[in-house]
mmCIF file of C-alpha atoms in Angstrom:
data_model
loop_
_atom_site.group_PDB
_atom_site.id
_atom_site.type_symbol
_atom_site.label_atom_id
_atom_site.label_comp_id
_atom_site.label_asym_id
_atom_site.label_seq_id
_atom_site.Cartn_x
_atom_site.Cartn_y
_atom_site.Cartn_z
ATOM 1 C CA MET A 1 55.528 38.591 8.465
ATOM 2 C CA GLU A 2 52.640 39.199 10.705
ATOM 3 C CA GLU A 3 51.018 42.811 10.835
ATOM 4 C CA PRO A 4 51.021 44.807 13.854
ATOM 5 C CA ASP A 5 48.207 47.078 14.803
ATOM 6 C CA ILE A 6 47.897 49.572 12.224
ATOM 7 C CA PHE A 7 46.647 52.382 15.025
ATOM 8 C CA TYR A 8 50.626 52.525 16.129
ATOM 9 C CA GLU A 9 52.101 55.352 18.017
ATOM 10 C CA GLN A 10 54.394 55.731 15.168
ATOM 11 C CA GLN A 11 51.670 56.594 12.549
ATOM 12 C CA ASN A 12 52.278 60.663 12.495
ATOM 13 C CA LEU A 13 55.973 60.583 12.936
ATOM 14 C CA HIS A 14 57.521 63.145 10.489
ATOM 15 C CA LEU A 15 54.145 63.497 8.640
ATOM 16 C CA GLU A 16 55.098 67.429 8.067
ATOM 17 C CA ASN A 17 57.226 66.158 6.243
ATOM 18 C CA LEU A 18 55.865 64.408 3.857
ATOM 19 C CA THR A 19 55.692 66.292 0.798
ATOM 20 C CA PHE A 20 54.989 66.577 -2.889
ATOM 21 C CA PRO A 21 57.718 68.079 -5.197
ATOM 22 C CA PRO A 22 56.665 71.490 -6.586
ATOM 23 C CA LEU A 23 53.488 71.457 -8.722
ATOM 24 C CA SER A 24 55.427 73.163 -11.321
ATOM 25 C CA ALA A 25 57.652 70.294 -11.478
ATOM 26 C CA MET A 26 54.469 67.785 -11.752
ATOM 27 C CA LEU A 27 53.102 69.710 -13.734
ATOM 28 C CA THR A 28 56.134 69.753 -16.217
ATOM 29 C CA THR A 29 56.492 65.492 -15.882
ATOM 30 C CA MET A 30 52.581 66.001 -17.009
ATOM 31 C CA LYS A 31 53.035 67.218 -20.044
ATOM 32 C CA GLU A 32 56.048 65.752 -21.290
ATOM 33 C CA ASN A 33 54.604 61.825 -20.297
ATOM 34 C CA THR A 34 51.714 62.335 -22.705
ATOM 35 C CA THR A 35 52.645 59.341 -25.298
ATOM 36 C CA PRO A 36 50.060 56.589 -24.527
ATOM 37 C CA SER A 37 52.124 53.464 -22.969
ATOM 38 C CA PRO A 38 50.928 50.360 -20.830
ATOM 39 C CA GLN A 39 49.242 50.963 -17.725
ATOM 40 C CA THR A 40 51.860 51.528 -15.077
ATOM 41 C CA ILE A 41 51.317 50.482 -11.591
ATOM 42 C CA LEU A 42 53.584 51.751 -8.245
ATOM 43 C CA ILE A 43 53.836 49.320 -5.169
ATOM 44 C CA ALA A 44 54.806 50.737 -2.325
ATOM 45 C CA ASP A 45 55.900 48.411 0.774
ATOM 46 C CA ASP A 46 58.851 47.856 2.953
ATOM 47 C CA ASN A 47 58.644 43.630 2.672
ATOM 48 C CA LYS A 48 60.407 42.860 -0.789
ATOM 49 C CA VAL A 49 59.286 39.474 -0.502
ATOM 50 C CA ILE A 50 55.831 41.167 -1.347
ATOM 51 C CA ILE A 51 57.288 43.254 -3.932
ATOM 52 C CA ARG A 52 58.759 40.733 -5.625
ATOM 53 C CA LEU A 53 55.757 38.466 -5.962
ATOM 54 C CA MET A 54 53.471 41.989 -7.163
ATOM 55 C CA LYS A 55 55.706 42.698 -9.506
ATOM 56 C CA GLU A 56 56.329 39.151 -11.334
ATOM 57 C CA LEU A 57 52.631 38.756 -11.313
ATOM 58 C CA LEU A 58 52.038 42.203 -12.571
ATOM 59 C CA THR A 59 54.791 42.331 -15.120
ATOM 60 C CA ASN A 60 53.676 39.180 -16.722
ATOM 61 C CA ALA A 61 50.224 40.416 -16.947
ATOM 62 C CA GLY A 62 51.901 43.118 -18.956
ATOM 63 C CA TYR A 63 51.732 46.086 -16.720
ATOM 64 C CA LEU A 64 54.935 48.410 -16.101
ATOM 65 C CA VAL A 65 55.722 48.317 -12.668
ATOM 66 C CA ALA A 66 57.162 50.290 -10.310
ATOM 67 C CA ASP A 67 58.461 49.286 -6.525
ATOM 68 C CA VAL A 68 59.487 51.881 -3.632
ATOM 69 C CA SER A 69 60.182 50.835 0.298
ATOM 70 C CA SER A 70 59.237 53.867 1.891
ATOM 71 C CA SER A 71 56.663 56.956 2.072
ATOM 72 C CA GLU A 72 59.094 59.589 1.024
ATOM 73 C CA GLN A 73 60.147 57.543 -1.809
ATOM 74 C CA ALA A 74 55.959 56.827 -2.812
ATOM 75 C CA LEU A 75 55.055 60.542 -3.315
ATOM 76 C CA THR A 76 58.617 61.361 -5.347
ATOM 77 C CA VAL A 77 57.559 58.336 -7.816
ATOM 78 C CA ILE A 78 53.975 59.124 -7.817
ATOM 79 C CA ALA A 79 55.116 62.875 -8.917
ATOM 80 C CA THR A 80 57.877 61.603 -11.416
ATOM 81 C CA ILE A 81 55.562 58.451 -13.425
ATOM 82 C CA GLN A 82 51.781 59.675 -12.372
ATOM 83 C CA PRO A 83 51.165 55.877 -11.741
ATOM 84 C CA ASP A 84 47.801 54.776 -12.850
ATOM 85 C CA LEU A 85 47.442 52.584 -9.692
ATOM 86 C CA ILE A 86 49.047 52.534 -6.511
ATOM 87 C CA LEU A 87 49.406 49.264 -4.399
ATOM 88 C CA LEU A 88 50.058 50.806 -0.823
ATOM 89 C CA ASP A 89 51.057 48.670 1.986
ATOM 90 C CA VAL A 90 49.075 49.985 5.432
ATOM 91 C CA ASP A 91 51.990 49.286 7.627
ATOM 92 C CA MET A 92 54.771 51.380 5.973
ATOM 93 C CA PRO A 93 57.843 52.347 7.919
ATOM 94 C CA GLY A 94 57.720 55.912 9.957
ATOM 95 C CA VAL A 95 54.671 56.827 8.458
ATOM 96 C CA SER A 96 51.076 54.756 7.835
ATOM 97 C CA GLY A 97 49.984 53.627 4.370
ATOM 98 C CA PHE A 98 46.937 55.943 5.603
ATOM 99 C CA GLU A 99 48.792 58.915 5.861
ATOM 100 C CA VAL A 100 50.569 58.437 2.700
ATOM 101 C CA CYS A 101 47.107 58.076 1.422
ATOM 102 C CA ARG A 102 45.432 60.984 2.373
ATOM 103 C CA VAL A 103 48.480 63.170 1.006
ATOM 104 C CA ILE A 104 48.489 61.606 -2.155
ATOM 105 C CA LYS A 105 44.447 62.402 -2.074
ATOM 106 C CA GLN A 106 44.388 65.803 -1.453
ATOM 107 C CA ASN A 107 47.092 66.867 -4.452
ATOM 108 C CA PRO A 108 44.732 67.823 -7.412
ATOM 109 C CA LEU A 109 47.518 66.083 -9.140
ATOM 110 C CA THR A 110 46.558 63.026 -8.100
ATOM 111 C CA LYS A 111 43.713 62.732 -6.240
ATOM 112 C CA GLU A 112 42.365 60.225 -9.011
ATOM 113 C CA ILE A 113 44.804 57.596 -8.896
ATOM 114 C CA PRO A 114 43.444 54.566 -7.514
ATOM 115 C CA ILE A 115 44.483 53.131 -4.040
ATOM 116 C CA LEU A 116 44.332 49.838 -2.926
ATOM 117 C CA PHE A 117 45.279 48.720 0.455
ATOM 118 C CA VAL A 118 47.680 45.742 1.091
ATOM 119 C CA THR A 119 47.106 44.131 4.295
ATOM 120 C CA GLY A 120 47.205 41.610 6.607
ATOM 121 C CA CYS A 121 44.521 43.034 8.943
ATOM 122 C CA ALA A 122 41.012 42.420 8.259
ATOM 123 C CA GLU A 123 39.597 44.253 11.374
ATOM 124 C CA ARG A 124 36.487 45.933 10.534
ATOM 125 C CA LYS A 125 37.999 49.197 11.989
ATOM 126 C CA ASP A 126 41.457 48.791 9.651
ATOM 127 C CA ILE A 127 38.854 48.583 6.856
ATOM 128 C CA ILE A 128 37.137 51.346 7.576
ATOM 129 C CA ALA A 129 40.516 53.246 8.148
ATOM 130 C CA GLY A 130 41.513 53.038 4.948
ATOM 131 C CA PHE A 131 38.573 53.715 2.979
ATOM 132 C CA ASP A 132 38.445 56.958 4.879
ATOM 133 C CA ALA A 133 41.389 58.026 4.118
ATOM 134 C CA GLY A 134 40.459 57.259 0.185
ATOM 135 C CA GLY A 135 41.483 54.262 -0.526
ATOM 136 C CA GLN A 136 39.351 52.501 -3.352
ATOM 137 C CA ASP A 137 39.894 48.157 -2.017
ATOM 138 C CA TYR A 138 41.692 46.213 0.183
ATOM 139 C CA ILE A 139 43.764 42.786 -0.965
ATOM 140 C CA LEU A 140 44.669 41.476 2.172
ATOM 141 C CA LYS A 141 47.601 38.782 2.421
ATOM 142 C CA PRO A 142 47.943 35.984 1.680
ATOM 143 C CA PHE A 143 46.498 36.972 -2.013
ATOM 144 C CA THR A 144 45.730 34.658 -5.158
ATOM 145 C CA LYS A 145 47.470 35.928 -8.426
ATOM 146 C CA GLU A 146 43.739 35.426 -9.941
ATOM 147 C CA GLU A 147 42.630 38.005 -7.089
ATOM 148 C CA LEU A 148 45.448 40.458 -7.180
ATOM 149 C CA LEU A 149 45.047 40.448 -11.247
ATOM 150 C CA ALA A 150 41.394 41.014 -10.936
ATOM 151 C CA ARG A 151 40.877 43.675 -8.330
ATOM 152 C CA VAL A 152 44.016 45.903 -10.472
ATOM 153 C CA GLN A 153 42.616 45.713 -13.596
ATOM 154 C CA THR A 154 38.837 46.637 -12.197
ATOM 155 C CA HIS A 155 40.027 49.524 -10.498
ATOM 156 C CA ILE A 156 42.217 50.693 -13.560
ATOM 157 C CA ALA A 157 38.990 49.760 -15.647
ATOM 158 C CA LEU A 158 36.537 52.063 -13.113
ATOM 159 C CA SER A 159 39.642 55.058 -13.338
ATOM 160 C CA LYS A 160 39.435 55.021 -17.189
ATOM 161 C CA ALA A 161 35.991 55.104 -17.183
ATOM 162 C CA ARG A 162 35.520 57.873 -14.749
ATOM 163 C CA GLN A 163 37.982 59.499 -16.764
ATOM 164 C CA GLU A 164 36.498 59.431 -19.858
ATOM 165 C CA LEU A 165 33.236 60.556 -18.166
ATOM 166 C CA GLN A 166 34.657 63.658 -16.576
ATOM 167 C CA ALA A 167 35.936 64.618 -20.211
ATOM 168 C CA SER A 168 33.028 64.487 -21.870
ATOM 169 C CA VAL A 169 31.038 66.309 -19.126
ATOM 170 C CA LEU A 170 34.290 69.196 -19.721
ATOM 171 C CA ARG A 171 33.706 68.517 -23.206
ATOM 172 C CA TYR A 172 29.896 69.008 -23.302
ATOM 173 C CA ARG A 173 30.129 71.856 -21.085
ATOM 174 C CA ASN A 174 33.104 73.696 -23.109
ATOM 175 C CA LEU A 175 30.291 72.985 -26.138
ATOM 176 C CA SER A 176 27.690 74.680 -24.230
ATOM 177 C CA VAL A 177 29.631 78.239 -24.149
ATOM 178 C CA LEU A 178 31.753 78.290 -27.188
ATOM 179 C CA ASP A 179 31.559 79.232 -30.864
ATOM 180 C CA ASP A 180 31.972 76.425 -33.602
ATOM 181 C CA LEU A 181 32.923 78.079 -36.194
ATOM 182 C CA THR A 182 35.839 80.283 -34.257
ATOM 183 C CA GLY A 183 36.262 78.087 -31.039
ATOM 184 C CA LEU A 184 35.736 81.737 -29.694
ATOM 185 C CA PHE A 185 33.341 82.289 -26.468
ATOM 186 C CA ASN A 186 29.453 82.338 -27.280
ATOM 187 C CA THR A 187 27.315 84.740 -26.184
ATOM 188 C CA ARG A 188 25.936 82.879 -23.397
ATOM 189 C CA TYR A 189 29.374 82.711 -22.045
ATOM 190 C CA LEU A 190 29.717 86.739 -22.406
ATOM 191 C CA TYR A 191 26.615 87.671 -20.827
ATOM 192 C CA GLN A 192 27.148 85.744 -17.799
ATOM 193 C CA THR A 193 30.750 85.970 -17.178
ATOM 194 C CA LEU A 194 30.648 89.671 -18.042
ATOM 195 C CA ASP A 195 27.986 90.290 -15.775
ATOM 196 C CA GLU A 196 29.800 88.706 -12.658
ATOM 197 C CA GLN A 197 33.076 90.377 -13.723
ATOM 198 C CA ILE A 198 31.118 94.031 -13.228
ATOM 199 C CA CYS A 199 29.740 92.905 -9.798
ATOM 200 C CA SER A 200 33.043 91.489 -8.436
ATOM 201 C CA HIS A 201 35.145 94.412 -10.236
ATOM 202 C CA LYS A 202 33.883 97.405 -8.858
ATOM 203 C CA GLN A 203 37.477 98.667 -7.907
ATOM 204 C CA HIS A 204 39.237 97.288 -11.680
ATOM 205 C CA PRO A 205 38.065 98.713 -14.969
ATOM 206 C CA ILE A 206 37.119 96.558 -17.517
ATOM 207 C CA SER A 207 37.679 97.525 -21.220
ATOM 208 C CA ILE A 208 35.516 96.067 -23.988
ATOM 209 C CA ILE A 209 36.016 96.120 -27.938
ATOM 210 C CA PHE A 210 33.515 95.434 -30.592
ATOM 211 C CA ILE A 211 35.063 94.298 -33.245
ATOM 212 C CA ASP A 212 33.522 94.102 -37.111
ATOM 213 C CA ILE A 213 34.860 93.099 -40.193
ATOM 214 C CA ASP A 214 35.029 96.055 -43.020
ATOM 215 C CA ASN A 215 32.798 95.346 -46.082
ATOM 216 C CA PHE A 216 32.713 91.508 -45.495
ATOM 217 C CA LYS A 217 29.605 91.093 -47.747
ATOM 218 C CA LYS A 218 32.462 91.847 -50.578
ATOM 219 C CA VAL A 219 34.350 88.932 -49.655
ATOM 220 C CA VAL A 220 31.391 87.013 -49.214
ATOM 221 C CA ASP A 221 29.963 88.137 -53.188
ATOM 222 C CA THR A 222 33.848 87.985 -54.187
ATOM 223 C CA HIS A 223 35.249 84.585 -52.569
ATOM 224 C CA GLY A 224 31.635 82.371 -51.664
ATOM 225 C CA HIS A 225 30.432 81.848 -48.280
ATOM 226 C CA LEU A 226 32.468 78.867 -47.341
ATOM 227 C CA ASN A 227 35.480 80.992 -48.026
ATOM 228 C CA ALA A 228 33.826 84.058 -46.284
ATOM 229 C CA SER A 229 33.645 81.492 -43.248
ATOM 230 C CA SER A 230 37.353 80.697 -43.094
ATOM 231 C CA THR A 231 37.936 84.216 -43.128
ATOM 232 C CA ILE A 232 35.782 84.502 -39.947
ATOM 233 C CA ALA A 233 38.044 81.125 -38.336
ATOM 234 C CA GLU A 234 41.346 83.054 -39.312
ATOM 235 C CA LEU A 235 40.511 86.436 -37.585
ATOM 236 C CA ALA A 236 39.522 84.822 -34.715
ATOM 237 C CA GLU A 237 42.817 83.181 -34.842
ATOM 238 C CA ILE A 238 44.178 86.407 -34.787
ATOM 239 C CA ILE A 239 42.211 87.817 -32.366
ATOM 240 C CA MET A 240 42.603 85.064 -29.798
ATOM 241 C CA GLN A 241 46.997 85.346 -30.538
ATOM 242 C CA GLY A 242 47.005 88.920 -29.505
ATOM 243 C CA LEU A 243 44.852 88.998 -26.246
ATOM 244 C CA PRO A 244 46.454 89.752 -22.820
ATOM 245 C CA GLU A 245 46.435 87.978 -19.816
ATOM 246 C CA ASN A 246 42.852 88.210 -17.925
ATOM 247 C CA SER A 247 41.250 88.599 -21.377
ATOM 248 C CA TYR A 248 38.660 86.802 -23.632
ATOM 249 C CA GLY A 249 37.361 86.860 -27.227
ATOM 250 C CA VAL A 250 33.882 85.887 -28.256
ATOM 251 C CA SER A 251 31.990 86.058 -31.489
ATOM 252 C CA TYR A 252 29.682 87.983 -30.951
ATOM 253 C CA GLY A 253 27.492 86.771 -34.306
ATOM 254 C CA GLY A 254 28.215 86.287 -37.998
ATOM 255 C CA ASP A 255 31.534 89.254 -38.350
ATOM 256 C CA GLU A 256 31.405 90.774 -35.137
ATOM 257 C CA PHE A 257 33.391 89.918 -32.479
ATOM 258 C CA VAL A 258 33.836 91.539 -28.438
ATOM 259 C CA VAL A 259 36.886 91.259 -26.703
ATOM 260 C CA VAL A 260 37.071 91.344 -22.468
ATOM 261 C CA LEU A 261 40.047 93.034 -20.973
ATOM 262 C CA ALA A 262 40.077 92.662 -17.191
ATOM 263 C CA ASN A 263 42.263 95.365 -15.667
ATOM 264 C CA HIS A 264 42.447 97.409 -18.642
ATOM 265 C CA ASP A 265 41.590 101.054 -18.520
ATOM 266 C CA ARG A 266 40.781 103.335 -21.168
ATOM 267 C CA LYS A 267 44.026 103.880 -23.029
ATOM 268 C CA GLN A 268 45.179 100.088 -22.489
ATOM 269 C CA GLY A 269 42.120 99.131 -24.000
ATOM 270 C CA ALA A 270 42.631 101.595 -27.032
ATOM 271 C CA LEU A 271 45.590 100.019 -27.202
ATOM 272 C CA VAL A 272 44.972 96.156 -27.483
ATOM 273 C CA ALA A 273 42.167 97.398 -29.549
ATOM 274 C CA GLU A 274 44.670 99.619 -32.170
ATOM 275 C CA GLN A 275 47.433 96.019 -31.789
ATOM 276 C CA LEU A 276 44.101 93.961 -33.619
ATOM 277 C CA ARG A 277 43.489 96.320 -35.639
ATOM 278 C CA ARG A 278 46.616 96.551 -37.133
ATOM 279 C CA ALA A 279 47.775 92.681 -36.583
ATOM 280 C CA VAL A 280 44.266 92.679 -38.928
ATOM 281 C CA GLU A 281 45.361 95.039 -41.604
ATOM 282 C CA GLU A 282 49.059 93.397 -42.098
ATOM 283 C CA ALA A 283 47.514 89.326 -42.504
ATOM 284 C CA ARG A 284 46.864 87.632 -45.575
ATOM 285 C CA PHE A 285 43.467 85.781 -45.542
ATOM 286 C CA LEU A 286 43.285 82.504 -47.229
ATOM 287 C CA THR A 287 46.435 81.647 -48.070
ATOM 288 C CA PHE A 288 45.521 77.783 -47.523
ATOM 289 C CA CYS A 289 43.448 78.180 -51.009
ATOM 290 C CA ASP A 290 46.505 80.277 -52.966
ATOM 291 C CA LEU A 291 44.197 83.407 -52.202
ATOM 292 C CA ALA A 292 46.180 86.524 -50.792
ATOM 293 C CA VAL A 293 42.818 88.024 -49.246
ATOM 294 C CA HIS A 294 43.304 91.700 -47.519
ATOM 295 C CA ILE A 295 40.798 92.727 -44.807
ATOM 296 C CA THR A 296 40.247 95.682 -42.349
ATOM 297 C CA VAL A 297 38.574 96.108 -39.103
ATOM 298 C CA SER A 298 36.518 98.863 -37.321
ATOM 299 C CA CYS A 299 36.912 98.532 -33.348
ATOM 300 C CA GLY A 300 34.737 100.598 -30.196
ATOM 301 C CA VAL A 301 36.224 100.707 -27.270
ATOM 302 C CA ALA A 302 34.241 101.253 -23.757
ATOM 303 C CA THR A 303 35.631 100.796 -20.478
ATOM 304 C CA PHE A 304 34.094 100.055 -17.128
ATOM 305 C CA PRO A 305 32.740 102.132 -14.681
ATOM 306 C CA ASP A 306 34.070 105.101 -16.628
ATOM 307 C CA ASP A 307 31.422 104.751 -19.237
ATOM 308 C CA ALA A 308 28.969 102.499 -18.460
ATOM 309 C CA HIS A 309 28.386 101.136 -14.763
ATOM 310 C CA THR A 310 25.879 97.750 -16.279
ATOM 311 C CA LEU A 311 26.454 94.740 -18.858
ATOM 312 C CA THR A 312 23.864 96.180 -20.551
ATOM 313 C CA GLU A 313 25.207 99.723 -20.696
ATOM 314 C CA LEU A 314 28.931 98.952 -21.515
ATOM 315 C CA LEU A 315 28.024 96.864 -24.302
ATOM 316 C CA ASP A 316 25.308 99.656 -25.900
ATOM 317 C CA ASN A 317 28.013 101.883 -25.312
ATOM 318 C CA ALA A 318 30.886 99.919 -27.071
ATOM 319 C CA ASP A 319 28.451 99.044 -30.539
ATOM 320 C CA LEU A 320 28.071 103.156 -30.312
ATOM 321 C CA ALA A 321 31.662 103.645 -30.310
ATOM 322 C CA LEU A 322 32.004 100.934 -33.567
ATOM 323 C CA PHE A 323 29.118 102.826 -35.220
ATOM 324 C CA GLU A 324 30.759 106.045 -35.519
ATOM 325 C CA THR A 325 34.092 104.452 -35.876
ATOM 326 C CA LYS A 326 32.314 103.059 -39.368
ATOM 327 C CA ARG A 327 30.463 105.879 -39.860
ATOM 328 C CA LYS A 328 34.144 107.982 -40.008
ATOM 329 C CA GLY A 329 35.470 105.537 -42.568
ATOM 330 C CA LYS A 330 36.521 102.308 -41.031
ATOM 331 C CA ASN A 331 39.667 100.260 -40.386
ATOM 332 C CA ALA A 332 40.459 102.329 -37.310
ATOM 333 C CA ILE A 333 39.064 102.755 -33.314
ATOM 334 C CA ILE A 334 37.095 104.806 -31.280
ATOM 335 C CA SER A 335 36.988 104.678 -27.708
ATOM 336 C CA PHE A 336 33.413 105.692 -25.900
ATOM 337 C CA SER A 337 34.788 108.129 -24.017
ATOM 338 C CA GLU A 338 36.255 110.314 -27.683
ATOM 339 C CA ILE A 339 32.333 110.849 -28.488
ATOM 340 C CA THR A 340 31.036 111.941 -25.368
ATOM 341 C CA ASN A 341 34.609 113.814 -24.487
ATOM 342 C CA PRO A 342 36.886 114.067 -27.789
ATOM 343 C CA THR A 343 39.360 116.015 -25.668
ATOM 344 C CA THR A 344 39.973 112.938 -23.496
ATOM 345 C CA PHE A 345 43.027 110.994 -25.625
ATOM 346 C CA CYS A 346 44.506 114.540 -26.059
#
């Protein structure tokens, strides 16, 4: 079939109706489709002869192949199966393949899928239009088996390499801000992020909780350093499980932790601290090695902007509240406002 000029008048016909299914549905599908499987290729073409030919060649090469004959069907299938590569006809009925490509590339969940245009138009302006739309390559009709498979294999390999690189970058980025033992954020992340939060939350409270294990030296002396480290890791898990929305935990060093609570005032911060304290008190540690170690924690709470106006003041005042908790007998929580104004919580 001879291809018409791709810049035809109906290029934008019904484009306003060309959309993906809801994002939540796509995320659910992605979570369900996590089992490793052969690479999946979607063919979007209204020419049944071309579909049959490509499908046979790709299936024989070990790929899973799905096919559609319209732009709307293409977006629905892409959202459902998340293909590893798309073979997209330029001359799709109603809406051009270029416009379909643009929609795919605008969606954060599908923008990394390589798209190879299949066309009989080899003019320079057509090729440039395809790359401008976000396509990775062209397959010109008529094509050979060797060319089709070579281009498909190359772009799937490039896509996989790019995904692995992105995963490595993310992994190393996480390593720079995560504590190895606990999996919580480290102080580097705390200082940078909390300072940014204070600058951007002038009208919203931020509470922080300093948490320290009571009599931790006794745990070390009784059960050894390795088991003591395991105790810290288990405590970190309790903290993570007890974190409300818009909050995060930090390993502050040794047996100390910090919890940052965005949009939490004094009383809300104290409530979270008490919930965490009680959860630790009720837990038993080192059960994996047939022990049932009981520990408690002391907590100090300070709130921005009521108790402090800077990062340093906020951390210092929460630390002072923690010190006061330790001085008064441990296994409790004290807010900085109780030190400066004992009637605050009355």
